[in-house]
Coordinates of C-alpha atoms and ligand atoms in Angstrom, one line a residue:
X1 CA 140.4 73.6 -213.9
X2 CA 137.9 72.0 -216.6
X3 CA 134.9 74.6 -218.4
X4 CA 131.7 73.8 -218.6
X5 CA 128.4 75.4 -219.6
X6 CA 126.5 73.1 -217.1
X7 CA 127.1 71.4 -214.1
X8 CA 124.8 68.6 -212.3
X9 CA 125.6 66.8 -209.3
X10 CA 124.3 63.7 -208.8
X11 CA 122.8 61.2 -211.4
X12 CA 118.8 60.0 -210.4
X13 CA 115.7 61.0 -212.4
X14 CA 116.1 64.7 -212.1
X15 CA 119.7 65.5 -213.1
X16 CA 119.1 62.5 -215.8
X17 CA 115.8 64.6 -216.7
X18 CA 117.4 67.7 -217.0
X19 CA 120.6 66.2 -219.4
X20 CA 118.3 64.8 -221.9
X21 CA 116.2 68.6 -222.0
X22 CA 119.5 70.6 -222.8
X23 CA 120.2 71.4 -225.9
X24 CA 123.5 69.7 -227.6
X25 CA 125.3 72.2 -228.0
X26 CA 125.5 73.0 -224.7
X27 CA 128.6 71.4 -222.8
X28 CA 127.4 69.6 -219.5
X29 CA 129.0 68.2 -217.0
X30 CA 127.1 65.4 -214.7
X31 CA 129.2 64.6 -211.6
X32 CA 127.7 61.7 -209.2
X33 CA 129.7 60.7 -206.1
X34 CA 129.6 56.5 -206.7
X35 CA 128.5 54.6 -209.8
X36 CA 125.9 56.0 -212.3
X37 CA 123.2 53.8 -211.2
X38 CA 123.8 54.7 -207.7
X39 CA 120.4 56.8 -207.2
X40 CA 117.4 56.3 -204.9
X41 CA 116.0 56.6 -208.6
X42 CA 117.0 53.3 -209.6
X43 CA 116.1 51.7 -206.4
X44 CA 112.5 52.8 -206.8
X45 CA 109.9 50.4 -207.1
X46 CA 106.5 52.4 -206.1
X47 CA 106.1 53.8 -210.0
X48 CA 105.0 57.1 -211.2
X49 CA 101.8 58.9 -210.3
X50 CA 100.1 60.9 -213.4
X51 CA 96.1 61.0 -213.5
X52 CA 95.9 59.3 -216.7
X53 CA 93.1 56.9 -216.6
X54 CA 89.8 58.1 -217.7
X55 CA 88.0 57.7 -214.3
X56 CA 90.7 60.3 -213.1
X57 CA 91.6 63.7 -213.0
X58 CA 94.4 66.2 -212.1
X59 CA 92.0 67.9 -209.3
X60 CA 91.7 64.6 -208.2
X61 CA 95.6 64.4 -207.9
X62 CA 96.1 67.3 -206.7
X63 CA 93.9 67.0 -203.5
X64 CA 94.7 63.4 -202.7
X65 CA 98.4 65.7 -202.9
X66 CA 97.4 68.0 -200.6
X67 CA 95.4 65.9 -198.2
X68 CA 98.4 63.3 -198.0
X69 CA 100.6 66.4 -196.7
X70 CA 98.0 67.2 -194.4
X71 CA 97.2 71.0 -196.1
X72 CA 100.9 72.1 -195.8
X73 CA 101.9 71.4 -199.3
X74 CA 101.6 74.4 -201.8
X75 CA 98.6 74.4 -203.8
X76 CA 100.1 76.0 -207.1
X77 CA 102.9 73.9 -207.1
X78 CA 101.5 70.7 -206.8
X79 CA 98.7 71.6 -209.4
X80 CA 102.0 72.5 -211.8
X81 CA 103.3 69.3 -210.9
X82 CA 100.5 67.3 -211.5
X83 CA 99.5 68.9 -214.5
X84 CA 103.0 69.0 -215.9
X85 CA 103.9 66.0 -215.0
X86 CA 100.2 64.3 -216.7
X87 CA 101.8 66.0 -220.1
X88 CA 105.5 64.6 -219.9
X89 CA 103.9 61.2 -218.7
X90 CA 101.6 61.3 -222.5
X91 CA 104.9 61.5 -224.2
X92 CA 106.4 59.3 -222.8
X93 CA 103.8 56.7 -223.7
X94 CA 103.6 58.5 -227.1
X95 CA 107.8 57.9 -227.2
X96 CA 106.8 54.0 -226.3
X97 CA 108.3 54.0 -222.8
X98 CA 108.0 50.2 -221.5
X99 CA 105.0 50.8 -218.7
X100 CA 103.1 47.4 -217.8
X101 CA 100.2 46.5 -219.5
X102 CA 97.8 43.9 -218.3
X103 CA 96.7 40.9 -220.3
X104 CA 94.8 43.1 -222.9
X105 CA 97.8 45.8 -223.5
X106 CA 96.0 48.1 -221.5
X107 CA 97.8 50.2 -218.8
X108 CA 98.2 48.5 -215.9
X109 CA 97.5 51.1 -212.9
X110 CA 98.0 50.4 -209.9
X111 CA 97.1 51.5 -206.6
X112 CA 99.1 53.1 -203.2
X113 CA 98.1 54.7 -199.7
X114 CA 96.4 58.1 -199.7
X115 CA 95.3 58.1 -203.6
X116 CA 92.0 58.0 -204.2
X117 CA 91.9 56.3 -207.5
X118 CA 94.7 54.2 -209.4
X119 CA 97.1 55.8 -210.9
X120 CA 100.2 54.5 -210.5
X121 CA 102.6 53.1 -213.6
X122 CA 105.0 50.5 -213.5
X123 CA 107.3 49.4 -215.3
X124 CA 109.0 46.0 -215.1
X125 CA 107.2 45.3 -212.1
X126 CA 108.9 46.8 -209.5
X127 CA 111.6 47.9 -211.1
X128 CA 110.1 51.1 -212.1
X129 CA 113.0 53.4 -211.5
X130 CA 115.6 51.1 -213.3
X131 CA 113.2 50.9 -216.4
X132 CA 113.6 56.0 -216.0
X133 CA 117.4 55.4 -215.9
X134 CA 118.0 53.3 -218.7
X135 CA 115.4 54.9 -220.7
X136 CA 116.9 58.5 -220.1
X137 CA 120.6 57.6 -220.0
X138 CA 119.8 55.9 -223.8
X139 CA 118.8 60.1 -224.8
X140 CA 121.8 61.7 -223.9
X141 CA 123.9 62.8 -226.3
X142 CA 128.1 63.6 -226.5
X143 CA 127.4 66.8 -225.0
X144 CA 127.0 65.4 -221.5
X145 CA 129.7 64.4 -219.5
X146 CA 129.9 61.8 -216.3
X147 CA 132.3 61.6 -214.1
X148 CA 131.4 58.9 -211.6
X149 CA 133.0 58.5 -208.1
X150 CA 133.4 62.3 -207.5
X151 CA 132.0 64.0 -204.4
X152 CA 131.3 67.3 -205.0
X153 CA 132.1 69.5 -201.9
X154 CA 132.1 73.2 -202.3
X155 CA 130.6 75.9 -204.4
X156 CA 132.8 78.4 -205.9
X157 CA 131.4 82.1 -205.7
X158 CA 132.5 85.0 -207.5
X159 CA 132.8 88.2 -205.7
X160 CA 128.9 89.4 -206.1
X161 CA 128.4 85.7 -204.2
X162 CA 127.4 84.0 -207.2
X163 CA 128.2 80.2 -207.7
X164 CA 130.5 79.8 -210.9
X165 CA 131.4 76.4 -210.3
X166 CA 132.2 73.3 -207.8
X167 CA 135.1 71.8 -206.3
X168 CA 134.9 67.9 -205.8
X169 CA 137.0 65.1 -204.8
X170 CA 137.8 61.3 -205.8
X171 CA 138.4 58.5 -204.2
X172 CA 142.6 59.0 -204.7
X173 CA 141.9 62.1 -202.7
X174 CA 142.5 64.2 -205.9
X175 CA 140.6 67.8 -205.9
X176 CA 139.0 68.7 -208.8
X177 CA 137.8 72.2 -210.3
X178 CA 134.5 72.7 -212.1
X179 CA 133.5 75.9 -213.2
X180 CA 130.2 77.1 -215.1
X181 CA 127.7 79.6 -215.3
X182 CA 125.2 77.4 -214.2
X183 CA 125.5 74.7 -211.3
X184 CA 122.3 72.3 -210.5
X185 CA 122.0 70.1 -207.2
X186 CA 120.2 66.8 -207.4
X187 CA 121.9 65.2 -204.6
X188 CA 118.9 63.8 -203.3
X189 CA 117.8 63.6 -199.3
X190 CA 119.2 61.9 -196.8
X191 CA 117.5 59.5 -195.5
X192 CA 120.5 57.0 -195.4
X193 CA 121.5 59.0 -191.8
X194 CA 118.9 56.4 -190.6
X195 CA 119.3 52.5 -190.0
X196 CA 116.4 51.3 -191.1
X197 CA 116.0 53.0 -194.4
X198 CA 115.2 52.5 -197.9
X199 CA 117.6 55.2 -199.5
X200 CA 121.0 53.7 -201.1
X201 CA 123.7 54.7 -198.6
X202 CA 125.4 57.7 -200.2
X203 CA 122.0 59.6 -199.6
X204 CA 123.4 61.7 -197.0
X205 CA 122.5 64.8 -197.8
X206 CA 125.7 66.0 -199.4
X207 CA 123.3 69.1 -201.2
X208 CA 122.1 70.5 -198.4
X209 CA 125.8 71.3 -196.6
X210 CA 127.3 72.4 -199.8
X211 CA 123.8 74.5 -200.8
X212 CA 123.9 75.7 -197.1
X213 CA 127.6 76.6 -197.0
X214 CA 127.3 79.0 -200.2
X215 CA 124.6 81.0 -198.6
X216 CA 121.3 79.0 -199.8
X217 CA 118.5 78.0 -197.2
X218 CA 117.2 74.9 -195.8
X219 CA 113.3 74.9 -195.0
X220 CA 111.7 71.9 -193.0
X221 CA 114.3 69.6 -192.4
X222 CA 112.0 68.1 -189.9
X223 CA 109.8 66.2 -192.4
X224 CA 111.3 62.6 -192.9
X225 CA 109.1 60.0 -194.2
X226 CA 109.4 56.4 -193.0
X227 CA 108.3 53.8 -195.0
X228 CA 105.8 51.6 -193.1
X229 CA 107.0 48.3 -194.9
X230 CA 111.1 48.0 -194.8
X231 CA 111.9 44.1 -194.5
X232 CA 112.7 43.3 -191.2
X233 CA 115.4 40.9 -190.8
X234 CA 118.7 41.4 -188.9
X235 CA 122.0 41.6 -190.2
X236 CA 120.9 42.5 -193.7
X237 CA 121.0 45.1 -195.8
X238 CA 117.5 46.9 -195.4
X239 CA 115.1 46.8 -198.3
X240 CA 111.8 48.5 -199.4
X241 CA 108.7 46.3 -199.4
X242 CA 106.9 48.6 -202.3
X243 CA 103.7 49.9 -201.0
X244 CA 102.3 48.5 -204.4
X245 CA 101.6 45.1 -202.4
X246 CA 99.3 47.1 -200.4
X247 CA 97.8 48.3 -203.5
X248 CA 97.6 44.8 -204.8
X249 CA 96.1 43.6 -201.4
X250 CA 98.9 43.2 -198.9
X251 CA 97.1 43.6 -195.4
X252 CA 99.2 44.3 -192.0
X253 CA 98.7 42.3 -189.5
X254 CA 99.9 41.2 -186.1
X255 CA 101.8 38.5 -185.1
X256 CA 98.7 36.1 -184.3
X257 CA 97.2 37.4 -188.0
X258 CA 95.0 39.9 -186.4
X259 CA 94.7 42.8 -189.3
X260 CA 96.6 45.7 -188.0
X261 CA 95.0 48.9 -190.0
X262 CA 91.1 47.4 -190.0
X263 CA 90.0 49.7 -186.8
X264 CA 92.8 52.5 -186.9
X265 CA 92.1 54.3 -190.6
X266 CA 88.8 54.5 -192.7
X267 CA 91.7 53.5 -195.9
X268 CA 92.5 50.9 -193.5
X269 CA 96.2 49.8 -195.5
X270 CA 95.8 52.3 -197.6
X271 CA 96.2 55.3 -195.4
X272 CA 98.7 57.8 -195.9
X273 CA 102.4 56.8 -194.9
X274 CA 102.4 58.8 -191.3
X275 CA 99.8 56.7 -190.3
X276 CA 100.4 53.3 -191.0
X277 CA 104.3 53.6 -190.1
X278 CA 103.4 55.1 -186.7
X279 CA 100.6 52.2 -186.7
X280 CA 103.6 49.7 -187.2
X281 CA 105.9 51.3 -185.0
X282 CA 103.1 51.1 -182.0
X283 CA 102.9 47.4 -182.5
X284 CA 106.3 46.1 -182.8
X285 CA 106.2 42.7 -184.3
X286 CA 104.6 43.3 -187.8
X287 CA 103.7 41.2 -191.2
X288 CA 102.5 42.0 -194.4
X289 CA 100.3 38.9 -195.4
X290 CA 100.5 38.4 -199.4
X291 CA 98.6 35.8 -199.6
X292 CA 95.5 37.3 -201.7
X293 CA 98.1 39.2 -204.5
X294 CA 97.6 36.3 -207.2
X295 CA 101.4 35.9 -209.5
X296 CA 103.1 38.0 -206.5
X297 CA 107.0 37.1 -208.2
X298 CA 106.3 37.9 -211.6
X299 CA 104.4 41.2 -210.4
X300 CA 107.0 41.7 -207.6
X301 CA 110.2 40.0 -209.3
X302 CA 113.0 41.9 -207.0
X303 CA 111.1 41.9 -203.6
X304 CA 111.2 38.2 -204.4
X305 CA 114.6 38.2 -204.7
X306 CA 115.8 40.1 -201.8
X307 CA 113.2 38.2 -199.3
X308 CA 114.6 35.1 -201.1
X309 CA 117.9 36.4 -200.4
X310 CA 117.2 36.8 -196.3
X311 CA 115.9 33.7 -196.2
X312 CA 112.2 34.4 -196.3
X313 CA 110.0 32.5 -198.3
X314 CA 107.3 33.8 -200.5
X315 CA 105.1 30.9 -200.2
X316 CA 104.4 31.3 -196.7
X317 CA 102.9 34.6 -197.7
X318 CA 103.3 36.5 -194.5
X319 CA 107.0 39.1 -194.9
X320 CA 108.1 40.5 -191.8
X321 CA 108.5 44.7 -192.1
X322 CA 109.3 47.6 -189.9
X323 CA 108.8 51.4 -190.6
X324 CA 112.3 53.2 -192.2
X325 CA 113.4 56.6 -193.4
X326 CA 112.3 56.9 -196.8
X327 CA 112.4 60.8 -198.2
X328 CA 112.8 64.2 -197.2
X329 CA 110.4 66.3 -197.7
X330 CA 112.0 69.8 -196.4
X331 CA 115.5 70.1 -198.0
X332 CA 116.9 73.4 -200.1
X333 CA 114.4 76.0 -200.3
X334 CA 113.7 76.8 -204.2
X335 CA 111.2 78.6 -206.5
X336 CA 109.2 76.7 -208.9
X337 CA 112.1 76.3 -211.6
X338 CA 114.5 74.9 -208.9
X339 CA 116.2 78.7 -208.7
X340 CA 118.0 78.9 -205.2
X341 CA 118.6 82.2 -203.8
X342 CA 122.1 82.1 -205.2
X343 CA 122.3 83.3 -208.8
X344 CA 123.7 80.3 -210.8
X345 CA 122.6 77.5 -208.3
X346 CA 119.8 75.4 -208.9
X347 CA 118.2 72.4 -206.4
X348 CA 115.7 69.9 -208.0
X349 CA 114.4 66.6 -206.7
X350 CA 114.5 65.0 -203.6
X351 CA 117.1 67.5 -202.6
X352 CA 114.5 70.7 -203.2
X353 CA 112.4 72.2 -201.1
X354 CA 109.2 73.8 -203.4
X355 CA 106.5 72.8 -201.1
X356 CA 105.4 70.2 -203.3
X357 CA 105.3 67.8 -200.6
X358 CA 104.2 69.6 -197.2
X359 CA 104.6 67.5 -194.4
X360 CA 104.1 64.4 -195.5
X361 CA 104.4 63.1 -199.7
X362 CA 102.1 61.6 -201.1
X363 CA 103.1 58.0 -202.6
X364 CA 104.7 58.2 -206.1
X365 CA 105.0 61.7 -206.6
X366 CA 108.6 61.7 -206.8
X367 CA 109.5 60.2 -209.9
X368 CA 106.7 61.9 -211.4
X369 CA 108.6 65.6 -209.6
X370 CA 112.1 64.5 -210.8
X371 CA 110.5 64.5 -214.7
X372 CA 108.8 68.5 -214.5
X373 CA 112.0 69.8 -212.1
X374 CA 114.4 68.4 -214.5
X375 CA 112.7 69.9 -217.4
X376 CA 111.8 73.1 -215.6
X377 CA 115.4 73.4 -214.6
X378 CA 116.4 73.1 -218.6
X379 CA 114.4 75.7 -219.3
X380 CA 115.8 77.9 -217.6
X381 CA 119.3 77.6 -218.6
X382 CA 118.0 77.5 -222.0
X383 CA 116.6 81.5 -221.1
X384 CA 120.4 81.8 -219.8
X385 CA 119.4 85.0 -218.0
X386 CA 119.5 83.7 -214.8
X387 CA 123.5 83.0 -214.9
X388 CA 126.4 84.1 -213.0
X389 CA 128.1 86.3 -216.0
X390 CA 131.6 87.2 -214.2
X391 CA 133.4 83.7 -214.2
X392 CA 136.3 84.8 -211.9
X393 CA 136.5 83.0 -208.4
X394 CA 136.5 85.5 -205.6
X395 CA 139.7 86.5 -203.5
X396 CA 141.1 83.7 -201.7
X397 CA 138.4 81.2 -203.0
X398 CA 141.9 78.2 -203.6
X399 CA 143.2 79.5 -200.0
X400 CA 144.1 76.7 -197.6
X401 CA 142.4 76.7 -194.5
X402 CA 144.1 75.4 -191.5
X403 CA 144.1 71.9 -191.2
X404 CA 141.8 71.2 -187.9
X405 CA 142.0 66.9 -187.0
X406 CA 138.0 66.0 -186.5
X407 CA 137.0 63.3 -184.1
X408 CA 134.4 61.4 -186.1
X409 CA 131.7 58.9 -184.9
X410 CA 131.4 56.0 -187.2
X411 CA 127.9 55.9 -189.9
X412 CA 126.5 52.9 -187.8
X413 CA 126.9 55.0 -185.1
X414 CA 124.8 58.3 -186.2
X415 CA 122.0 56.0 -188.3
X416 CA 121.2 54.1 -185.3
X417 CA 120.8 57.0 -182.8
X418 CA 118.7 59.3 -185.5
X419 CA 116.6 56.1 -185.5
X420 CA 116.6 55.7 -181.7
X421 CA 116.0 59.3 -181.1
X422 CA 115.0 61.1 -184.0
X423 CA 113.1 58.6 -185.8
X424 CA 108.6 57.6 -186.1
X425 CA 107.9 59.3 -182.9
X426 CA 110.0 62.0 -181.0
X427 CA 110.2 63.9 -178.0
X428 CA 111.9 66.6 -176.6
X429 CA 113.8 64.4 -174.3
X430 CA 114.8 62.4 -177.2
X431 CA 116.0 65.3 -179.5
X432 CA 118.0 67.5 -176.9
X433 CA 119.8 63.9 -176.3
X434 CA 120.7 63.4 -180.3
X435 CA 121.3 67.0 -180.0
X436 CA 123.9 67.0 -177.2
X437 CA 125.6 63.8 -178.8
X438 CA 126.2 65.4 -182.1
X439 CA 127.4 68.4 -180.6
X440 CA 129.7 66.5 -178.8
X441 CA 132.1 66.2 -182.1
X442 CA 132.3 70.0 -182.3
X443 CA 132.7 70.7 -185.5
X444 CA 132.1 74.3 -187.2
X445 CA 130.0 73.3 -190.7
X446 CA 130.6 77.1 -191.4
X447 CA 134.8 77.5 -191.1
X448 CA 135.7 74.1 -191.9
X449 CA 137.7 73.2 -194.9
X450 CA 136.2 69.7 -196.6
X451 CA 139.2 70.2 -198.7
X452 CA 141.1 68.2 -195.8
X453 CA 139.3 65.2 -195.5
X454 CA 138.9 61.8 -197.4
X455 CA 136.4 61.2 -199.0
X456 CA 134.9 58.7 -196.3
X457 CA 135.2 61.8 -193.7
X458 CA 133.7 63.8 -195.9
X459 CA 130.5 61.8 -196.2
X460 CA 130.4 61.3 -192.0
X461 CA 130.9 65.0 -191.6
X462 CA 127.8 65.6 -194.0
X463 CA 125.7 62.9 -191.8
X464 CA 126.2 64.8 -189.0
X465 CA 125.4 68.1 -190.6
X466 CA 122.0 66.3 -192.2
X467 CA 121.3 64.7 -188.8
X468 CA 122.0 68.3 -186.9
X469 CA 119.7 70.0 -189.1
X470 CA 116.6 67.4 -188.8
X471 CA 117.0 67.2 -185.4
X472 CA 117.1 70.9 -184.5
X473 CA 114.1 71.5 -187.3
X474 CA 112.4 68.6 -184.9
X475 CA 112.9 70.0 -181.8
X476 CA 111.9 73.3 -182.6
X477 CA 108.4 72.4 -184.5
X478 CA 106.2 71.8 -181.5
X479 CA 102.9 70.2 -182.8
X480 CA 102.9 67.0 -185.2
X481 CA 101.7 67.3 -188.2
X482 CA 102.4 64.6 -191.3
X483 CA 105.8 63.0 -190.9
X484 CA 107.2 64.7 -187.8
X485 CA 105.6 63.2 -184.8
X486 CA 106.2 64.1 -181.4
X487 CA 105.0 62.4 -178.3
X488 CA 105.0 65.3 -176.0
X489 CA 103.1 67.6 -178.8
X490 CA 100.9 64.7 -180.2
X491 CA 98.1 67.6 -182.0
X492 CA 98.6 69.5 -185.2
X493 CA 98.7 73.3 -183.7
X494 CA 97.4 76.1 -186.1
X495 CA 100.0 78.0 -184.8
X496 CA 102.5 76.4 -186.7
X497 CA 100.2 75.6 -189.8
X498 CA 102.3 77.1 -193.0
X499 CA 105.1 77.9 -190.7
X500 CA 108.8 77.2 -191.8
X501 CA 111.7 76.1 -190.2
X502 CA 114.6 77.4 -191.8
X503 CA 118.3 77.4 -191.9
X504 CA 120.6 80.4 -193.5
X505 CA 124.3 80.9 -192.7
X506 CA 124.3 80.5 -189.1
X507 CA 121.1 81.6 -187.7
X508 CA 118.0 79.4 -187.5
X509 CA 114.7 81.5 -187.9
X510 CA 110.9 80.9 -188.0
X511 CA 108.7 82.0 -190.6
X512 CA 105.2 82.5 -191.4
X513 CA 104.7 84.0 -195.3
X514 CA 107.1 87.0 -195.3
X515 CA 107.6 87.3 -192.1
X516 CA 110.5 85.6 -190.3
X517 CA 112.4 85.7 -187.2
X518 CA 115.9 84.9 -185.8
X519 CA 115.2 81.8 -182.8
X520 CA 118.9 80.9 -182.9
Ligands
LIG1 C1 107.0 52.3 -202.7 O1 107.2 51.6 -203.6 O2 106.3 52.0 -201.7 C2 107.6 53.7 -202.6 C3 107.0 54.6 -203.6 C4 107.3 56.0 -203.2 O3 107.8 56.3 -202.2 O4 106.8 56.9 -204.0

């Protein structure tokens, strides 16, 4: 059993955020479940949102925020964000982080769907997230800890239910025992459940079954972007096509060069993500034609690489994409300084659920969210009121379950079915059918003992878990609104504007405000 005064699971922008913020003398513990650098964080291309050029302005930001989620994001969070986030970005540049410059060592800002001016930095091109994890993992100091290739997968309570700790395991099958005051999830989302996606393939939504299992609730598990450009080649690994090519002047078009986005959205390519991925998913075969973006592999050096890679050349100036899951925008329901309902355990990033995003996020927020959570999250630990103060595990909390032997499908298996049925556009049909498959397996996400299982299992049993919780959130929200579209409810409904869909223990409720009630 190892001490700690800080735990973090998982290693992208947040956690890394958060390391740098605590003070050194604090003992911290990062524990990630592959390599260090294997983070939707350093797969980012898009950049970092921050109203910084003069013509701009946090309002600005903040409703091109709000109208991107169509009105179900929280206003006070996103203006906190925004503003926040404007201030942490100035330092940065003050601290001489690398961002592109054009020719006259100017910021280079560049432009994605939904925003109504340019504000997006880069750095590196599109290696923007790369550029935030070498930056931060060069500030941390002997204090932090990182134990790579260790999947956390329970929380350890004391007796008033408060989380003291984690339990995780390694790829020898070896359990090990974390425990510390404080305990912060930064798993990210779990958009790798799906085949297409953009996510690296660990993001499985490991957080929200171990936040769920220790009593913490999961709001809006319904909203999953998907990326409208994901290369589209078979038998290769997918890969993001940044919307920054849009921004540069990328235009969708048909197979016989027809421009698909001129008559379907006044921002045409540049409309908010719903849109233009349902757009694409409507019309099949789909291309995004480069060929006005003038010096496209020096501004683009990795999509280069990877169409290069597949076998598509750049020269002919026409990549072929598809629509993929991209980020969850529901996940564990927090307060705006990533406190959980559990004293002691904390959710920021992708993983969180603050309303930031409502039902649909608006392009390169993230990064810019993963900088203010991390820091918000410090500062609270740095109050250290908010901390589980009796460090004793409760009764029985080491006791060994009953081994029960699981029947697993394989990953291939659940990514392409969420895609088939639980993916752009769903139905009722389609859900109770994804619904009755993953049922099929049987498995109780409340009594089981992870404990058991390899580490492989492990990650299949927490696919099915993610892809049981967006698909019952998506059958139960009848309208669409944002990201969650549904064919048989094709209308936003004010009936279910601000409602939330959440999951505690084992009861599914609705709830409007204060108000909530049991449906399952
Ligand atoms: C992109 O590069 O298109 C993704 C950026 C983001 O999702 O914020």
């Amino acid at each position: 059993m190892e001490k700690a005064d800080v735990i973090i699971v998982g290693s992208g922008i947040s956690a890394l955020q958060l390391a740098t913020q605590l003070q050194g003398t604090m003992k911290v513990l990062m524990i990630t479940k592959g390599r260090f650098r294997d983070s939707n964080t350093n797969r980012a291309q898009g950049g970092i949102a921050a109203a910084l050029h003069p013509n701009d302005h946090i309002h600005l930001h903040t409703e091109d925020t709000l109208q991107a989620s169509v009105q179900f994001a929280d206003r006070d969070i996103v203006q906190d964000v925004v503003s926040e986030g404007k201030q942490l970005m100035e330092q940065l540049l003050q601290q001489g982080f690398p961002f592109d410059t054009n020719t006259k060592g100017q910021l280079h800002f560049g432009m994605e769907g939904a925003h109504q001016r340019s504000r997006i930095l880069h750095s590196n091109g599109d290696q923007t997230g790369k550029a935030f994890v070498s930056y931060l993992l060069q500030q941390l100091r002997s204090n932090v800890t990182i134990r790579e290739n260790e999947m956390v997968f329970e929380v350890i309570q004391n007796e008033l239910g408060e989380c003291i700790g984690v339990k995780s395991k390694n790829k020898q099958q070896r359990t090990n025992v974390y425990i510390a005051p404080y305990v912060v999830l930064a798993t990210g989302g779990c958009s790798a459940i799906y085949n297409p996606t953009s996510n690296y393939e660990g993001a499985v939504g490991d957080g929200l079954y171990v936040a769920w299992r220790a009593g913490a609730r999961l709001v809006n598990c319904e909203f999953i972007q998907f990326h409208p450009t994901i290369l589209n080649v078979k038998n290769f690994t997918s890969f993001l096509i940044s919307e920054a090519v849009r921004g540069e002047g990328g235009v969708l078009t048909l197979k016989d060069c027809i421009p698909l986005m001129e008559t379907l959205h006044p921002m045409k390519d540049l409309a908010p993500r719903h849109i233009v991925a349902e757009a694409i998913f409507n019309a099949g075969e789909v291309y995004l034609d480069i060929n006005n973006i003038q010096n496209f592999k020096t501004r683009f050096p990795s999509i280069t690489a990877a169409c290069e890679e597949r076998g598509i050349s750049i020269e002919l100036g026409k990549i072929p994409v598809q629509p993929g899951a991209h980020f969850l925008m529901g996940g564990v329901e927090t307060d705006s300084f990533g406190r959980t309902n559990i004293k002691g355990l904390l959710a920021i990033g992708e993983l969180a659920y603050t309303g930031l995003h409502g039902s649909n996020r608006l392009a390169s927020n993230s990064l810019l969210e993963g900088l203010v959570m991390g820091k918000r999250a410090a500062e609270v630990i740095q109050q250290g009121t908010e901390c589980s103060k009796q460090l004793t595990p409760s009764q029985g909390w080491d006791r060994i379950q009953p081994f029960v032997p699981l029947c697993l499908p394989t990953p291939k298996q659940i990514k392409d079915n969420m895609m088939k049925y639980v993916g752009v556009k769903r139905s009722e049909y389609s859900l109770t059918k994804m619904l009755q498959w993953l049922e099929s397996f049987s498995i109780d996400f409340s009594t089981t003992n992870l404990g058991h299982y390899s580490f492989k299992d492990i990650e299949t049993i927490y696919m099915l878990f993610s892809a049981g919780v967006v698909t019952k959130s998506a059958l139960l929200r009848k309208e669409s609104r944002g990201a969650h579209i549904r064919s048989d409810y094709p209308d936003e409904s004010t009936d279910w504007l601000y409602r939330k869909i959440i999951f505690e223990g084992n009861q599914v409720k609705v709830g409007l405000r204060k108000d909530e009630f049991v449906v399952s």
